[in-house]
mmCIF file of C-alpha atoms and ligand atoms in Angstrom:
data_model
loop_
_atom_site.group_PDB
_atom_site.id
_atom_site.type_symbol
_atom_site.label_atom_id
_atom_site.label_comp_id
_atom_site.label_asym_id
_atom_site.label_seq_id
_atom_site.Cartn_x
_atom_site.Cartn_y
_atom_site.Cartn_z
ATOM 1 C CA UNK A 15 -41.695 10.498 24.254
ATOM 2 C CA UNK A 16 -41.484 13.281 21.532
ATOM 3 C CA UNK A 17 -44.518 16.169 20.754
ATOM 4 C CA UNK A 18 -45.940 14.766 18.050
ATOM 5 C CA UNK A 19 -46.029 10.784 18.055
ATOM 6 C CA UNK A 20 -47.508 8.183 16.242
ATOM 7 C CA UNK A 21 -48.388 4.861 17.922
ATOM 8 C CA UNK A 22 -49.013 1.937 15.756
ATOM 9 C CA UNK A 23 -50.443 -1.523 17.737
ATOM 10 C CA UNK A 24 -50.077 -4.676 16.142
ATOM 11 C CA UNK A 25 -52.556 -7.138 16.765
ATOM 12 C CA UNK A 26 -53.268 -10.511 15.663
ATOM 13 C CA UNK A 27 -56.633 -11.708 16.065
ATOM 14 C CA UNK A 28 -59.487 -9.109 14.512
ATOM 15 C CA UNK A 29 -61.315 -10.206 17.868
ATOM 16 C CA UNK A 30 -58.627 -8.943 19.934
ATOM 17 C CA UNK A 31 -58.678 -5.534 18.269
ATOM 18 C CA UNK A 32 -62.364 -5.097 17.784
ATOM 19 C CA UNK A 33 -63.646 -3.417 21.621
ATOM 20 C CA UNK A 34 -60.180 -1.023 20.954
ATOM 21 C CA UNK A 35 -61.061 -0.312 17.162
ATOM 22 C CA UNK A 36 -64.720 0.655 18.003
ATOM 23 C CA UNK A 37 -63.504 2.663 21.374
ATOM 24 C CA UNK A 38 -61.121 4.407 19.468
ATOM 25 C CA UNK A 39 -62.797 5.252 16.192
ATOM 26 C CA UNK A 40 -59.620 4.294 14.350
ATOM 27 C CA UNK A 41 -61.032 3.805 10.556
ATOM 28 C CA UNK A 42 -59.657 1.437 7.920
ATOM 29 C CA UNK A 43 -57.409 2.622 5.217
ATOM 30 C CA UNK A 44 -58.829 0.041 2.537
ATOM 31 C CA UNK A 45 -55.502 -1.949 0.602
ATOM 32 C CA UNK A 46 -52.431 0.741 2.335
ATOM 33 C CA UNK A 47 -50.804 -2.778 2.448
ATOM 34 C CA UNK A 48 -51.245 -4.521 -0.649
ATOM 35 C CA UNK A 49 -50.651 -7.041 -1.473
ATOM 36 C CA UNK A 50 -49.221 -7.938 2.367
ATOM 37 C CA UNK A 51 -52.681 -9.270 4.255
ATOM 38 C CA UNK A 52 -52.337 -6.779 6.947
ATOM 39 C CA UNK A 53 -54.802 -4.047 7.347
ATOM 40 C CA UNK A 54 -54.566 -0.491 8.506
ATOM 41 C CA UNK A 55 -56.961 1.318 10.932
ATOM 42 C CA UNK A 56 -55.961 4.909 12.112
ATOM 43 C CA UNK A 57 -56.914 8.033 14.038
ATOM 44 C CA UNK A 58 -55.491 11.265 15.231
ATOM 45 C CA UNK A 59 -55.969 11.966 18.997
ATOM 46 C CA UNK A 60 -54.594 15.693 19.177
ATOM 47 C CA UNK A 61 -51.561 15.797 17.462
ATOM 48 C CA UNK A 62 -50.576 12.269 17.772
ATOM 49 C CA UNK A 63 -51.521 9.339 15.248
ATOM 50 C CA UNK A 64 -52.339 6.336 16.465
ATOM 51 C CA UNK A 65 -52.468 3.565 13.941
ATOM 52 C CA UNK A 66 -53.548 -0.239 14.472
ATOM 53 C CA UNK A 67 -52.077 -3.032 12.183
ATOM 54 C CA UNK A 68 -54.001 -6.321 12.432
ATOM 55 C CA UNK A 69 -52.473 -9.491 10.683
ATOM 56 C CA UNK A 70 -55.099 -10.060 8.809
ATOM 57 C CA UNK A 71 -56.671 -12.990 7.346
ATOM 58 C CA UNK A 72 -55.916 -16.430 4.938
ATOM 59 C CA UNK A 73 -57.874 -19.071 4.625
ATOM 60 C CA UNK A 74 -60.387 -17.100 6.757
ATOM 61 C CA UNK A 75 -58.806 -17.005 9.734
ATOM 62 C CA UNK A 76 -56.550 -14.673 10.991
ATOM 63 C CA UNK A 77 -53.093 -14.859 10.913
ATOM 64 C CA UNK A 78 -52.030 -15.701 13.992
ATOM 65 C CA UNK A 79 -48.461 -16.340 14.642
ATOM 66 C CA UNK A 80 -44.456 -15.074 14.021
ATOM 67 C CA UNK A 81 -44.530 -15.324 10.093
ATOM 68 C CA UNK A 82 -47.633 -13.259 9.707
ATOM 69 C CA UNK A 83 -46.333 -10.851 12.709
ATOM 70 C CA UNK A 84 -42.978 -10.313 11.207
ATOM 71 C CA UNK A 85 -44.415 -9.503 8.215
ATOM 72 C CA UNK A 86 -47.008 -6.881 9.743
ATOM 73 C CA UNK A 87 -44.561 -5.368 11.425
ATOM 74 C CA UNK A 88 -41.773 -4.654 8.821
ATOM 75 C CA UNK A 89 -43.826 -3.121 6.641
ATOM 76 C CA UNK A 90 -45.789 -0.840 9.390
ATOM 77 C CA UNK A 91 -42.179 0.437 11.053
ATOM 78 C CA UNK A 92 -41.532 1.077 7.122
ATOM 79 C CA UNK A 93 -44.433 3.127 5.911
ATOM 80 C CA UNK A 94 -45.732 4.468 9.426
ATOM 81 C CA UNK A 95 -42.382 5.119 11.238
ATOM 82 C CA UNK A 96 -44.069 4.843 14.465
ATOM 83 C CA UNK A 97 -42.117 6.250 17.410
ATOM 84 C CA UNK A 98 -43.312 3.204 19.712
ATOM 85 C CA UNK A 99 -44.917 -0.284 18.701
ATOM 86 C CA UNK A 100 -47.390 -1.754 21.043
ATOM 87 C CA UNK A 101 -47.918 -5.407 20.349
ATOM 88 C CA UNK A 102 -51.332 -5.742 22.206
ATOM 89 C CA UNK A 103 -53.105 -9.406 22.642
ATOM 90 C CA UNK A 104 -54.133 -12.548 24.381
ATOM 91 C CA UNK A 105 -51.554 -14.545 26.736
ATOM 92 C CA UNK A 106 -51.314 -17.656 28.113
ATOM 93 C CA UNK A 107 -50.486 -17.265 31.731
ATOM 94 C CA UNK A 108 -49.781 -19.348 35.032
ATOM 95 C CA UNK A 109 -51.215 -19.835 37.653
ATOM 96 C CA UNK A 110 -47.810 -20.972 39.438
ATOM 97 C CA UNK A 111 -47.067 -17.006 38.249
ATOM 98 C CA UNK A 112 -49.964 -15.540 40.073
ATOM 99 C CA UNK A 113 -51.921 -14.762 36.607
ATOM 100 C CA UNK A 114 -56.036 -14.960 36.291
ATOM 101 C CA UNK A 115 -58.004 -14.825 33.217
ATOM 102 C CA UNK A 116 -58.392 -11.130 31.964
ATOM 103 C CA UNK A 117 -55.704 -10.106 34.178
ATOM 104 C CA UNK A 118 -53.884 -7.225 32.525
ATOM 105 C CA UNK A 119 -49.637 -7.445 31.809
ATOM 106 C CA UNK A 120 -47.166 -5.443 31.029
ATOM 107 C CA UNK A 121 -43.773 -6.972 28.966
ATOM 108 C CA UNK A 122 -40.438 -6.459 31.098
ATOM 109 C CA UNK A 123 -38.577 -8.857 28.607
ATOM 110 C CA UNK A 124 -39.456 -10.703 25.703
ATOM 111 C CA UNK A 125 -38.249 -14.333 24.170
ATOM 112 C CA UNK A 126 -38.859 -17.140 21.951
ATOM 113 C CA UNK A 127 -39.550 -20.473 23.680
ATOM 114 C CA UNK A 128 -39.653 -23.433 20.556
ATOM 115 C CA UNK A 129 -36.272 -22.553 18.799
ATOM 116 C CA UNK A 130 -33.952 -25.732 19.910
ATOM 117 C CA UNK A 131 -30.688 -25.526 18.074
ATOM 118 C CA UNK A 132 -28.009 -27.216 19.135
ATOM 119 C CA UNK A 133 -24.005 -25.327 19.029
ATOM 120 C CA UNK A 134 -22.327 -23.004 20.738
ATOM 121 C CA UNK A 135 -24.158 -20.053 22.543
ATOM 122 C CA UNK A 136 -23.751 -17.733 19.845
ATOM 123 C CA UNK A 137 -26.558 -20.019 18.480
ATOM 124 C CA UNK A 138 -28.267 -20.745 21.836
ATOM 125 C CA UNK A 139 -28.711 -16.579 22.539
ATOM 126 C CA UNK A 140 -29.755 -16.486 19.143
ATOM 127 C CA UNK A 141 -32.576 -19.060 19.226
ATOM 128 C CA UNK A 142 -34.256 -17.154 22.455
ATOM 129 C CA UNK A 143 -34.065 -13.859 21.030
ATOM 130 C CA UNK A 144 -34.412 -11.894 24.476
ATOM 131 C CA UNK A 145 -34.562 -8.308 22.694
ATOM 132 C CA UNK A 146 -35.171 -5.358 24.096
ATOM 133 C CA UNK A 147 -38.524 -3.663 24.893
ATOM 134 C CA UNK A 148 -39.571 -0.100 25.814
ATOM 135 C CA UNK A 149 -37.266 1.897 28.720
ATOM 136 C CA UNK A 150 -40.330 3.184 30.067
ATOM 137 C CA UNK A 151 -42.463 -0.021 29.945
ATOM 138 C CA UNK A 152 -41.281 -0.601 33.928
ATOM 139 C CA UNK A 153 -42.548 3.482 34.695
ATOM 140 C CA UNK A 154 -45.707 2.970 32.847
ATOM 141 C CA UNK A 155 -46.577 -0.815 34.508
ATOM 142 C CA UNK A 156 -45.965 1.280 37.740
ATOM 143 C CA UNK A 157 -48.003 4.171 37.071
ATOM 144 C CA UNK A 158 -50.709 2.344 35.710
ATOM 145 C CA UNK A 159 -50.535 -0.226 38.506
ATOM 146 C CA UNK A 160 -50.137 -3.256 35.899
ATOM 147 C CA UNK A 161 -48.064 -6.370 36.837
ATOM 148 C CA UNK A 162 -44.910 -7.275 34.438
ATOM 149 C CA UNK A 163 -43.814 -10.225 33.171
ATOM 150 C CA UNK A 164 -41.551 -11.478 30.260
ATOM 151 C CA UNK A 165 -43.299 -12.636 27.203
ATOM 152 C CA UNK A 166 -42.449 -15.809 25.716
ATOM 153 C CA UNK A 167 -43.184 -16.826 22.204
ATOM 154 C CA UNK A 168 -43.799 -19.689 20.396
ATOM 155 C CA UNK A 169 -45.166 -20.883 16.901
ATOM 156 C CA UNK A 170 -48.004 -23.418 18.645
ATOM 157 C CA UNK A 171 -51.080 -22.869 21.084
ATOM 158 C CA UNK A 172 -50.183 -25.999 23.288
ATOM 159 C CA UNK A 173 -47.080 -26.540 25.257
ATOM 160 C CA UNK A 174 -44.673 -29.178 24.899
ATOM 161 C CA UNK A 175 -42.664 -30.386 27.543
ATOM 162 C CA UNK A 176 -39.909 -28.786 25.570
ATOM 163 C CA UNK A 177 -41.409 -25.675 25.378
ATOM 164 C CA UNK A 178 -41.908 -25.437 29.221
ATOM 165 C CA UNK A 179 -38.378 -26.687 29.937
ATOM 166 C CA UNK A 180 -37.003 -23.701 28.048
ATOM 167 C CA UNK A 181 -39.837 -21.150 29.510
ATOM 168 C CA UNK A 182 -39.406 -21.893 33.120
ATOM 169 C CA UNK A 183 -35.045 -21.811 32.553
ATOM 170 C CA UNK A 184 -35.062 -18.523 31.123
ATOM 171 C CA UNK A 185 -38.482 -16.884 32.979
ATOM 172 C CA UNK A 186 -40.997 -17.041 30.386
ATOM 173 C CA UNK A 187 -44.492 -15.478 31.912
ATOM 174 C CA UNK A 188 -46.771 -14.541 29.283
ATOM 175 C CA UNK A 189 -47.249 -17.117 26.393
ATOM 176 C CA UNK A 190 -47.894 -15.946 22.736
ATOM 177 C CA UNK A 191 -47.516 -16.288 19.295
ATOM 178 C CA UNK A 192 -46.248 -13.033 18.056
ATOM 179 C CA UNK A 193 -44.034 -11.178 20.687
ATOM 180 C CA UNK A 194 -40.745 -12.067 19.816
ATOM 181 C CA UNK A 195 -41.124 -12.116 16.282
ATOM 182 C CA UNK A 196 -42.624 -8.110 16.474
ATOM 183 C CA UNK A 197 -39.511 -7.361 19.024
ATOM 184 C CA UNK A 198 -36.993 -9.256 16.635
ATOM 185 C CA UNK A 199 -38.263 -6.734 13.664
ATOM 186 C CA UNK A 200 -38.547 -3.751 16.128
ATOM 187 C CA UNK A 201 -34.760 -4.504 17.345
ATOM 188 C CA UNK A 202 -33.579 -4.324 13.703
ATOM 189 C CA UNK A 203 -34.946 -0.622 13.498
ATOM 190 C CA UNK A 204 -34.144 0.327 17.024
ATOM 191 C CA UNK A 205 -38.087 1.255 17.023
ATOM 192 C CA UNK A 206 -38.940 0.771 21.293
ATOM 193 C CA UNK A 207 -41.618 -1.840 21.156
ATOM 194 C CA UNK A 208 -44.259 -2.209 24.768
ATOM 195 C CA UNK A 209 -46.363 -5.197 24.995
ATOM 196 C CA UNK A 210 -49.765 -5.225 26.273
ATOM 197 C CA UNK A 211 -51.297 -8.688 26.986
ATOM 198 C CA UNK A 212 -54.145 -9.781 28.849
ATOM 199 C CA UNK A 213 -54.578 -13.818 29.933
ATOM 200 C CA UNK A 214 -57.261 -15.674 28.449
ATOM 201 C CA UNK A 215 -55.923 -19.040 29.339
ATOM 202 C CA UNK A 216 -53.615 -20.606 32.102
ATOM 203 C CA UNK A 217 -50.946 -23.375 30.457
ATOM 204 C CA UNK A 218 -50.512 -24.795 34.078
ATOM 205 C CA UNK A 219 -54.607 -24.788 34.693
ATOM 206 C CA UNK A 220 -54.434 -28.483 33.159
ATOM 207 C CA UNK A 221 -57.423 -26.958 31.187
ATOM 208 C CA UNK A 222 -58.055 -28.209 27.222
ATOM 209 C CA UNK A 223 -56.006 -24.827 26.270
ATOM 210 C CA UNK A 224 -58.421 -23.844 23.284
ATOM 211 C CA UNK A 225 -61.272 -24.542 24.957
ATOM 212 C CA UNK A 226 -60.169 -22.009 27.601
ATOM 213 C CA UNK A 227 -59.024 -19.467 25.195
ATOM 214 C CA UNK A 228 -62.407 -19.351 23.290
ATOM 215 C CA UNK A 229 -64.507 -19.241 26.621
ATOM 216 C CA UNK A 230 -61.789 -16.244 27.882
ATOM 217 C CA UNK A 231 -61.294 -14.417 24.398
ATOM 218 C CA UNK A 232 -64.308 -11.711 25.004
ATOM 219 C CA UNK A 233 -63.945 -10.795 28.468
ATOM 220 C CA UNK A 234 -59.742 -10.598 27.794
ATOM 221 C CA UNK A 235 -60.436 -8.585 24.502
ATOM 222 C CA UNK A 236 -62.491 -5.633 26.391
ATOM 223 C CA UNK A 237 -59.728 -5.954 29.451
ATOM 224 C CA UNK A 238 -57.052 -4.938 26.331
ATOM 225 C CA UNK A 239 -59.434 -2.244 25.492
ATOM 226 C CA UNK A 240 -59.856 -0.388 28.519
ATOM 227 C CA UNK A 241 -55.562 -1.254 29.447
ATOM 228 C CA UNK A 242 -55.139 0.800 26.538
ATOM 229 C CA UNK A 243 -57.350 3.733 26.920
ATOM 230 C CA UNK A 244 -55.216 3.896 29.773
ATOM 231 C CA UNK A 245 -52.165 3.068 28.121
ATOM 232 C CA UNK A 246 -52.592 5.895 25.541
ATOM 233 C CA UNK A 247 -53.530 8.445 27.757
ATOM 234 C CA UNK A 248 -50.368 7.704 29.694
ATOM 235 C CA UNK A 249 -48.456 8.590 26.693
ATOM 236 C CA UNK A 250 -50.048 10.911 25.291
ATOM 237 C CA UNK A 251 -50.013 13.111 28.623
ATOM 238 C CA UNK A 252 -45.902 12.382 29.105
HETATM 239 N N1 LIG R 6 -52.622 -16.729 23.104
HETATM 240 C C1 LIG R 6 -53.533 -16.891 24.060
HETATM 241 N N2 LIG R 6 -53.265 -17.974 24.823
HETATM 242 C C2 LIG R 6 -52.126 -18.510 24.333
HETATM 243 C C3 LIG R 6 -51.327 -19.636 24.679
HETATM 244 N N3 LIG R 6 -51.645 -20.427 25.695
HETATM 245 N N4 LIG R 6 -50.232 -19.873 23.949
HETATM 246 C C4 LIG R 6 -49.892 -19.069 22.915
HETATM 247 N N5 LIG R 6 -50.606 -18.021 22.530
HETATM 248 C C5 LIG R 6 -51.715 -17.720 23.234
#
């Protein structure tokens, strides 16, 4: 990457971020993004600043999801200018794909699974979004010894049979809320976005997918923290 760099995560849920805040030190800067509910944390490590944007909260819960996302991530690319976005957080997996809860993913693609419009294919490639992520995601996953898969996004926690029509046609691996909507902004600044997810749930388990998610959200939460020690230290050290 370049000398000096600054790293900004987005993450949804406060519970996601919480083992990585408290590993990291990063401290909040109190209202940077007012009147937007997102919240800053940051550090520097070295020369390099690494900076975590959460979604923050309404109607106290957090804001999970592609509205809240988008939103997070516009106005960190505009007032941090990170050199790389890291959208760390929970996934659902399958088990069809090989995934286990906690398990540890890298992003080699990213799209959005619940955007059915009908017309021509200018509208079809539109709907699925499938932008680009980080050149050196596949180096990193390798290094690091993570597996890969393509994150597919999605405005809902369960799956309709709609949803997993259009996720196993096009490859979808790693379900979330946020991905494509934090790729769609990065894409619009050409700012290289890696994802980071770890499973807390598996959509083909047949499992009450909440219920799963809750009982998995800890242990994947501390998985995400020590990925990104990891993570970091890879970049920091290229
Ligand atoms: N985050 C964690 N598990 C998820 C799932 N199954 N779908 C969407 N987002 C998730």
């Amino acid at each position: 990457m370049v000398n000096t760099m600054t790293i900004c995560y987005i993450i949804a849920m406060e519970a996601e971020a919480q083992p990585f805040i408290e590993e990291f030190d990063v401290q909040e800067v109190p209202g940077f993004f007012a009147p937007l509910p997102c919240r800053l944390f940051e550090t520097q490590i070295g020369e390099h600043r690494l900076t975590v944007v959460l979604n923050g909260k309404q109607h106290g819960s957090d804001l999970v999801g592609c509205e809240a996302a988008s939103v997070a991530t516009l106005a960190a690319i505009q007032r941090l200018q990170p050199d790389l976005v890291i959208n760390c957080g929970t996934c659902g997996g399958f088990k069809s794909e090989g995934a286990h809860i906690a398990d540890v993913f890298i992003g080699n693609a990213v799209m959005f699974h619940d955007r059915r419009v009908p017309g021509d294919d200018a509208w079809g490639t539109q709907a699925l979004g499938n932008y680009p992520v980080w050149e050196g995601a596949k180096a990193l996953a390798k290094d690091l010894g993570f597996g890969m898969g393509k994150v597919t996004t999605g405005s809902s926690l369960d799956m309709q049979p709609c949803d997993l029509q259009i996720i196993q046609e096009n490859g979808g691996q790693l379900k979330d809320m946020e991905g494509a909507a934090i790729a769609f902004v990065c894409s619009l600044f050409s700012t290289p976005i890696l994802f980071v997810k770890s499973v807390t749930d598996l959509c083909d388990s047949g499992a009450e997918t909440f219920e799963e998610f809750s009982k998995n959200l800890a242990a994947a939460s501390l998985a995400l923290r020590d990925a990104n020690k990891r993570v970091i230290e890879y970049l920091i050290k290229k």
